[in-house]
N, CA, C and O atoms as a GROMACS GRO file, in nm:
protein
  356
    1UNK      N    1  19.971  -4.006  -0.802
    1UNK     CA    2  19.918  -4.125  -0.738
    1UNK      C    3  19.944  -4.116  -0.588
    1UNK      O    4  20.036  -4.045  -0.547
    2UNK      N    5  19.885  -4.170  -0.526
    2UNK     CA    6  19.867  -4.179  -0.342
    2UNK      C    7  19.956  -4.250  -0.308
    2UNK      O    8  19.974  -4.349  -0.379
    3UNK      N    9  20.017  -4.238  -0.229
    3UNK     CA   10  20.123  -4.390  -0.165
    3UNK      C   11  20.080  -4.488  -0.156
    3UNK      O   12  20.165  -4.576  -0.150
    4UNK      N   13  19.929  -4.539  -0.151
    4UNK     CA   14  19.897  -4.758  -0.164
    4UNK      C   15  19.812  -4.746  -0.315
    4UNK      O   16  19.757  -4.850  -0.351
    5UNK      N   17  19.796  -4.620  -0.411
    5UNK     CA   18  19.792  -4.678  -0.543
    5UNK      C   19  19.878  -4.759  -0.567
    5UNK      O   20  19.988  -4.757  -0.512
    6UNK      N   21  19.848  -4.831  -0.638
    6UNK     CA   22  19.906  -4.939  -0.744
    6UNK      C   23  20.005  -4.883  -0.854
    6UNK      O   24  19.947  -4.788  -0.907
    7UNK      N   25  20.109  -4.898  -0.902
    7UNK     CA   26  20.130  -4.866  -0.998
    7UNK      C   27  20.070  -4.936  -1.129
    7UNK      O   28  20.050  -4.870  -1.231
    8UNK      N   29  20.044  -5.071  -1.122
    8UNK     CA   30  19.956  -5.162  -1.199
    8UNK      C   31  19.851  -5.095  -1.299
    8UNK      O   32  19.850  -5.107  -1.421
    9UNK      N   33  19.759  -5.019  -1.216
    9UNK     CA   34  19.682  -4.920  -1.270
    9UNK      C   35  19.719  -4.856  -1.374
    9UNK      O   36  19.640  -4.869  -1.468
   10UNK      N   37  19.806  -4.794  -1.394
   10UNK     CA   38  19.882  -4.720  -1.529
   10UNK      C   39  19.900  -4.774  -1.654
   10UNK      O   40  19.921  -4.708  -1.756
   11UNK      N   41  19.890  -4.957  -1.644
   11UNK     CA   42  19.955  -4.989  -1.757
   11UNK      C   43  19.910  -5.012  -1.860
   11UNK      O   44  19.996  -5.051  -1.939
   12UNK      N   45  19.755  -5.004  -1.924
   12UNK     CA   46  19.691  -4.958  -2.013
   12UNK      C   47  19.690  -4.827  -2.090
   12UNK      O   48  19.635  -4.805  -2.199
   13UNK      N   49  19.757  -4.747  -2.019
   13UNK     CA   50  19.694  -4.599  -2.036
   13UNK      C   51  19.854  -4.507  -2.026
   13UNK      O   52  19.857  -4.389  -2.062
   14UNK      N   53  19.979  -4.576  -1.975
   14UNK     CA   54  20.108  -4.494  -1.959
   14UNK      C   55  20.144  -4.412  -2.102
   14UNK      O   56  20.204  -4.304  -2.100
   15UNK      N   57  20.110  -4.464  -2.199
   15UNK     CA   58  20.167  -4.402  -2.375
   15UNK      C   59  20.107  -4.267  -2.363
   15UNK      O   60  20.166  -4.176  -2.422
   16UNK      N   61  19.998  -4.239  -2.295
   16UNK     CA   62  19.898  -4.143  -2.321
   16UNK      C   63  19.890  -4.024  -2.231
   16UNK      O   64  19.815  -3.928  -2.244
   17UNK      N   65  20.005  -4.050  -2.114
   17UNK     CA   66  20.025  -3.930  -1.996
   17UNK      C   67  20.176  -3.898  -2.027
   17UNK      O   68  20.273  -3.962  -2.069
   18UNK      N   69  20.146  -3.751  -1.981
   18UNK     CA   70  20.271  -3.681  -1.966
   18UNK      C   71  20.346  -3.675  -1.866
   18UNK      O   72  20.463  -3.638  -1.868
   19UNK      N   73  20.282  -3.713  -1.768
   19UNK     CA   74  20.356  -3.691  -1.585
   19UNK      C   75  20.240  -3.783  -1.505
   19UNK      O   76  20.120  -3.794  -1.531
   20UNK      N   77  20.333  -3.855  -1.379
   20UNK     CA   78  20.286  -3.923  -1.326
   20UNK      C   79  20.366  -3.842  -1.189
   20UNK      O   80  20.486  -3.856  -1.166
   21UNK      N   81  20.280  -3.765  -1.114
   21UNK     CA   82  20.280  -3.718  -0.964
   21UNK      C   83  20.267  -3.832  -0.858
   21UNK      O   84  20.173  -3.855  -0.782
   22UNK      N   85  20.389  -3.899  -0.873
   22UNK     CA   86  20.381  -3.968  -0.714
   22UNK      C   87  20.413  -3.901  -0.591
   22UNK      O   88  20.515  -3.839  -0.563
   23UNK      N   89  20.289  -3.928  -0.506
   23UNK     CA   90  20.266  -3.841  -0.351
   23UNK      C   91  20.385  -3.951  -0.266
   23UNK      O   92  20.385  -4.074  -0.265
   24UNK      N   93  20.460  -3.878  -0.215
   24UNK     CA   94  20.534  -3.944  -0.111
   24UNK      C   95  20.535  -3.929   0.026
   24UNK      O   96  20.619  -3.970   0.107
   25UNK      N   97  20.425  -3.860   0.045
   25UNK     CA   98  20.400  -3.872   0.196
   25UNK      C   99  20.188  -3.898   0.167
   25UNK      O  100  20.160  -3.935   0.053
   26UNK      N  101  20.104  -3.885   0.236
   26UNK     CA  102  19.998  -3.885   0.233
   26UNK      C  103  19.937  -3.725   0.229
   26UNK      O  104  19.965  -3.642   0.315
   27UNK      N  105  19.849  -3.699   0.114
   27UNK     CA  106  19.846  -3.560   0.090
   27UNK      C  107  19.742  -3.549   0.210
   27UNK      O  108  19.673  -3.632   0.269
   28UNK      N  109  19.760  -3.391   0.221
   28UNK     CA  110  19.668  -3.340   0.303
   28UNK      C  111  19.695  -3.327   0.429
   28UNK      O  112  19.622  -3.266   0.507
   29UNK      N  113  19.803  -3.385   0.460
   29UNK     CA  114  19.867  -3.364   0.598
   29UNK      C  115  19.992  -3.321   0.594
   29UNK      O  116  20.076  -3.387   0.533
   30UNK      N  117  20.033  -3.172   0.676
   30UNK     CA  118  20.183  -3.138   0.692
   30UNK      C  119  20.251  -3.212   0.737
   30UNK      O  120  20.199  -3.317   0.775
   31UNK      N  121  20.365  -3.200   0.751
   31UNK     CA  122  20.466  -3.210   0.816
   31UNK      C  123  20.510  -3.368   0.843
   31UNK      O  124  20.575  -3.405   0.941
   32UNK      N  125  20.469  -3.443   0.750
   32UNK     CA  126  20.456  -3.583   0.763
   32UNK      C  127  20.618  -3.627   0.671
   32UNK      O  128  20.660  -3.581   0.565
   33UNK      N  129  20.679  -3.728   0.757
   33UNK     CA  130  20.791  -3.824   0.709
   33UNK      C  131  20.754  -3.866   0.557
   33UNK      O  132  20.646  -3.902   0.510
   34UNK      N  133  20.912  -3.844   0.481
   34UNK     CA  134  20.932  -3.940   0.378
   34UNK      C  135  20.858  -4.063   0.382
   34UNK      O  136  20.861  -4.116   0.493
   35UNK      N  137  20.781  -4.137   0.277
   35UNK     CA  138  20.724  -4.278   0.274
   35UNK      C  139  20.900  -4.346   0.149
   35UNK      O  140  20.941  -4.316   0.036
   36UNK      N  141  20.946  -4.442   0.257
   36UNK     CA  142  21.083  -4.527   0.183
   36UNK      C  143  21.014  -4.604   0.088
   36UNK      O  144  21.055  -4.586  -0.027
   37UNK      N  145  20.916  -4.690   0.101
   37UNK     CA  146  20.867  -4.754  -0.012
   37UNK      C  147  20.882  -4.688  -0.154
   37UNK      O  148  20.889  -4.761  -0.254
   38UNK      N  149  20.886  -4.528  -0.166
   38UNK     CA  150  20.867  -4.424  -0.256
   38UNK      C  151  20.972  -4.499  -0.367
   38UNK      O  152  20.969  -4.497  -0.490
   39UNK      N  153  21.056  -4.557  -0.287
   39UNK     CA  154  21.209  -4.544  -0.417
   39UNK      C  155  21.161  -4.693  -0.466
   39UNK      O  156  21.252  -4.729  -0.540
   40UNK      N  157  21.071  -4.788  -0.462
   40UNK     CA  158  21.079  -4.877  -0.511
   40UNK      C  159  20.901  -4.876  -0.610
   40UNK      O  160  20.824  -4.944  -0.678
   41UNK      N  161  20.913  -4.806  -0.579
   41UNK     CA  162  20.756  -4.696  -0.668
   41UNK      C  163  20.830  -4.613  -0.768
   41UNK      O  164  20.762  -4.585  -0.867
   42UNK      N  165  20.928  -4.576  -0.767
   42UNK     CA  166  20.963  -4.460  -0.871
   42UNK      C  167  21.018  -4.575  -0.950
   42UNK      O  168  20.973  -4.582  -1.065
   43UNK      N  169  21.120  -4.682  -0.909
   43UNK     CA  170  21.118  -4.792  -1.011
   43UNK      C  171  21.060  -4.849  -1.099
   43UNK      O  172  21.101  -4.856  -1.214
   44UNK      N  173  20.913  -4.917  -1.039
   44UNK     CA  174  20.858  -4.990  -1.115
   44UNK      C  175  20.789  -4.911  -1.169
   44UNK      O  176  20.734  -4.969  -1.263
   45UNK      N  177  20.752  -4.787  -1.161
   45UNK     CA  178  20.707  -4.675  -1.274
   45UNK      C  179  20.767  -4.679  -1.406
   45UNK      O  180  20.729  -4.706  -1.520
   46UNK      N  181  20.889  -4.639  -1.342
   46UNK     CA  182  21.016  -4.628  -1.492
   46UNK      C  183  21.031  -4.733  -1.544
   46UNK      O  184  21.098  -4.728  -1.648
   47UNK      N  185  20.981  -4.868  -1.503
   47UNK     CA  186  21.060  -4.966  -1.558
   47UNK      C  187  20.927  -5.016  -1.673
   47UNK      O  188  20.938  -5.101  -1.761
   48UNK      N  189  20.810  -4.940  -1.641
   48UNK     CA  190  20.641  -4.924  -1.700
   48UNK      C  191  20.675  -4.856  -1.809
   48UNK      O  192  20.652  -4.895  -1.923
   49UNK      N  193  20.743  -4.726  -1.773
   49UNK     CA  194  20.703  -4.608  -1.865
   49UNK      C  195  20.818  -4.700  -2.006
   49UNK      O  196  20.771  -4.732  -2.115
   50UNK      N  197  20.974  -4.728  -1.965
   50UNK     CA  198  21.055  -4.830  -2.060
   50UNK      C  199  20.970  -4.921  -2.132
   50UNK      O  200  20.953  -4.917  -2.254
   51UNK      N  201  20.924  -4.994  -2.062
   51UNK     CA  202  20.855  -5.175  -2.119
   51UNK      C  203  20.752  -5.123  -2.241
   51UNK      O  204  20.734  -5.192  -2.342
   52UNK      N  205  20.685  -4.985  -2.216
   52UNK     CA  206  20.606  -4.928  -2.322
   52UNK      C  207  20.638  -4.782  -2.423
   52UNK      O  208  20.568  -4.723  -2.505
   53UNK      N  209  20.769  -4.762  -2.377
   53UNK     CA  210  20.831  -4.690  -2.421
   53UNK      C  211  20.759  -4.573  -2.474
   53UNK      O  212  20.747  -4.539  -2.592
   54UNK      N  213  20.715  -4.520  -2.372
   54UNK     CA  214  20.646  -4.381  -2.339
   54UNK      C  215  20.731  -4.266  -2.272
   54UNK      O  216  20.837  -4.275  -2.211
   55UNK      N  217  20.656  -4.158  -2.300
   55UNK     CA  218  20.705  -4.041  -2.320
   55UNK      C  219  20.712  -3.982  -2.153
   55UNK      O  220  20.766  -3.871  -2.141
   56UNK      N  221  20.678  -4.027  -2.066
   56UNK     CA  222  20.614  -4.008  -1.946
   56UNK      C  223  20.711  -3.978  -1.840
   56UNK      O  224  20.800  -4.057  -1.807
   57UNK      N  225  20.694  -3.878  -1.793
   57UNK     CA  226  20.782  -3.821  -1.670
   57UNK      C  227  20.752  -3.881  -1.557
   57UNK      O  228  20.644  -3.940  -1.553
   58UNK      N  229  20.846  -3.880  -1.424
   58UNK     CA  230  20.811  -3.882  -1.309
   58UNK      C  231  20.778  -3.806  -1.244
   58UNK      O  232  20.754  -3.720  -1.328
   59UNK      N  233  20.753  -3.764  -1.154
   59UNK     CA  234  20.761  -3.612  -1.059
   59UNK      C  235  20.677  -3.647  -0.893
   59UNK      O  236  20.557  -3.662  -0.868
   60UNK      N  237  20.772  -3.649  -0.822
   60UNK     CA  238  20.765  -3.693  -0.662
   60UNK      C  239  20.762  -3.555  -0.634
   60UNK      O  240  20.843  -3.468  -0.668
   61UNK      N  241  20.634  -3.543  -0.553
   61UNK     CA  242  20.605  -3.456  -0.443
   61UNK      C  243  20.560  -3.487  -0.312
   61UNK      O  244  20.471  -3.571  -0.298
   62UNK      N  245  20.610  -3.430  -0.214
   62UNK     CA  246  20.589  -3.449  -0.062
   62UNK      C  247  20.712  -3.511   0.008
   62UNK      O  248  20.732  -3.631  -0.010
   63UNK      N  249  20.819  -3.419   0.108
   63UNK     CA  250  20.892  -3.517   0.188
   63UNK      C  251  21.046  -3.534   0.112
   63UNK      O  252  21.139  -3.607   0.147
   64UNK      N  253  21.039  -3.442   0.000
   64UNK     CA  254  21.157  -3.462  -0.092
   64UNK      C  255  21.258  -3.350  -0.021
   64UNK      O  256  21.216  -3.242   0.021
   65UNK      N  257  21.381  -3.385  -0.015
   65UNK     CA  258  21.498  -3.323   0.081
   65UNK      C  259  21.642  -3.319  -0.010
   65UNK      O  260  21.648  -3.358  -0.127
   66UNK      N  261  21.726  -3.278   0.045
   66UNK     CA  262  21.886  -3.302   0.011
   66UNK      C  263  21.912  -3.404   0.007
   66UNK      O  264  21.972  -3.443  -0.093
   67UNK      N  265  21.875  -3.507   0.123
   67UNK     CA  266  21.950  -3.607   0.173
   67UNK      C  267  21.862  -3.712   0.050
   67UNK      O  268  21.934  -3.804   0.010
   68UNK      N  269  21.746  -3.710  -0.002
   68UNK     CA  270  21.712  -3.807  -0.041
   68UNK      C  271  21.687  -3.779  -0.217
   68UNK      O  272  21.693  -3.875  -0.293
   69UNK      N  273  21.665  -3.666  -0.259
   69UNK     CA  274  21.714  -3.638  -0.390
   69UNK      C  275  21.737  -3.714  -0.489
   69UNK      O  276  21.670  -3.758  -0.583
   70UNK      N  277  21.895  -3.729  -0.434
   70UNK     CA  278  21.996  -3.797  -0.556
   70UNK      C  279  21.916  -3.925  -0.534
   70UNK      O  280  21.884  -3.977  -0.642
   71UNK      N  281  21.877  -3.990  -0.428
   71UNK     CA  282  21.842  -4.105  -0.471
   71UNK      C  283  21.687  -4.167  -0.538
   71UNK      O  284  21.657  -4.274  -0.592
   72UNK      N  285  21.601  -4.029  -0.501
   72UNK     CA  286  21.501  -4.051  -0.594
   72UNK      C  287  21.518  -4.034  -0.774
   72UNK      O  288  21.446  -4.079  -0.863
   73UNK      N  289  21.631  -3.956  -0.781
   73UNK     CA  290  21.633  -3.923  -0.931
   73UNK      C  291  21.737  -4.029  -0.989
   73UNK      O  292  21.752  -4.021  -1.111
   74UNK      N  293  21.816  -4.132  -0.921
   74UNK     CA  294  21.906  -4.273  -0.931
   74UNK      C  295  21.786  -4.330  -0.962
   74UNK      O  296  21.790  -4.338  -1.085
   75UNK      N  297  21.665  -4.382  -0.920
   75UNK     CA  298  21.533  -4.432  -0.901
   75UNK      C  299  21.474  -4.420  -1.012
   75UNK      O  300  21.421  -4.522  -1.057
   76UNK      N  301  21.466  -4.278  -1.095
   76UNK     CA  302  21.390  -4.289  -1.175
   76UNK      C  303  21.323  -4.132  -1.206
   76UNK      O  304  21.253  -4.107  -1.304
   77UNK      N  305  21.357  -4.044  -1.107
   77UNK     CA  306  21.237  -3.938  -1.081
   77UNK      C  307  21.284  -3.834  -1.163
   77UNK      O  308  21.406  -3.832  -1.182
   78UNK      N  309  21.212  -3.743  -1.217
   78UNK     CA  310  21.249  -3.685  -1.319
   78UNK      C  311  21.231  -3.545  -1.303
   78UNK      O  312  21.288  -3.457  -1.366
   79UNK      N  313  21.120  -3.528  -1.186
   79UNK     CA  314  21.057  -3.367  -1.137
   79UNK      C  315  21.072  -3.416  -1.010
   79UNK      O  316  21.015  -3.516  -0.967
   80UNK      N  317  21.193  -3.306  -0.913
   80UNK     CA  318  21.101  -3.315  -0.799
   80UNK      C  319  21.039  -3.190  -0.747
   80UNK      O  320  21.092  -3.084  -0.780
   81UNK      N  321  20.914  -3.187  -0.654
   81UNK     CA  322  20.788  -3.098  -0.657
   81UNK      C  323  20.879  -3.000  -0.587
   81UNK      O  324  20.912  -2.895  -0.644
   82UNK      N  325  20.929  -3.034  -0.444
   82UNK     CA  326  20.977  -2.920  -0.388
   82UNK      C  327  21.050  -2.991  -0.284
   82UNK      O  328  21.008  -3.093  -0.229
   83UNK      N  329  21.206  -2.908  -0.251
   83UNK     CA  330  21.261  -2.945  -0.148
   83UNK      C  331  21.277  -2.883  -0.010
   83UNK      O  332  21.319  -2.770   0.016
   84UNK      N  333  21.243  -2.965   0.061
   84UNK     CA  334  21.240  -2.844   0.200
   84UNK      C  335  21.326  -2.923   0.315
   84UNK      O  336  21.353  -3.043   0.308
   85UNK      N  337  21.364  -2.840   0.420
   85UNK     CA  338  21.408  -2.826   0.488
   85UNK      C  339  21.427  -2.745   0.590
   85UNK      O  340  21.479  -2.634   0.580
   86UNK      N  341  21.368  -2.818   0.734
   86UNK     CA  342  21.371  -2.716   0.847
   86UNK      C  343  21.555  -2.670   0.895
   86UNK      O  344  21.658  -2.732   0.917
   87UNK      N  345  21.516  -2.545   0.894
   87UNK     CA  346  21.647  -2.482   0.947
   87UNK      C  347  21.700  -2.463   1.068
   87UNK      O  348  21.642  -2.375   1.130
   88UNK      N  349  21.784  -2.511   1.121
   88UNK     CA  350  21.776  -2.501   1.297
   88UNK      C  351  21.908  -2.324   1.276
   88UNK      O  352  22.020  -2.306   1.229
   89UNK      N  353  21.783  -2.224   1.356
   89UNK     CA  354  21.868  -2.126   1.385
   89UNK      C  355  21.917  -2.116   1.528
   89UNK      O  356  21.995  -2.027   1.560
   0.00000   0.00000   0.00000
């Protein structure tokens, strides 16, 4: 899902997916900042995928780091896509 999808959208249809790819930055553009809203999106996902007690993963891609990790997977997140980090040599 895009960062201003809805999570709303899902809730007919969550029993029936395996993974829900929330974008945490806006795809298609590098090098773009963490979106913070993300951690209150990986919530009300999980608290979707519970209420219907589905089988359904999380998995955040874009903008995912060290520093913010632990707290997307406290949140809810279950995959994350990839962690990066610029290296200062």
């Amino acid at each position: 899902l895009n960062p201003h999808t809805s999570i709303s959208l899902l809730e007919d249809t969550i029993q029936d997916i395996d993974l829900v790819c929330l974008m945490s930055v806006n795809p298609g553009f590098g090098g773009q900042s963490f979106i913070e809203n993300t951690y209150e999106k990986v919530s009300e996902l999980k608290a979707l995928i519970q209420s219907k007690n589905a089988p359904t993963l999380i998995e955040i891609d874009g903008g995912v780091t060290s520093k913010n990790a632990s707290e997307l997977v406290a949140a809810g997140a279950d995959v994350l896509a990839e962690i990066f980090e610029r290296m200062e040599l």
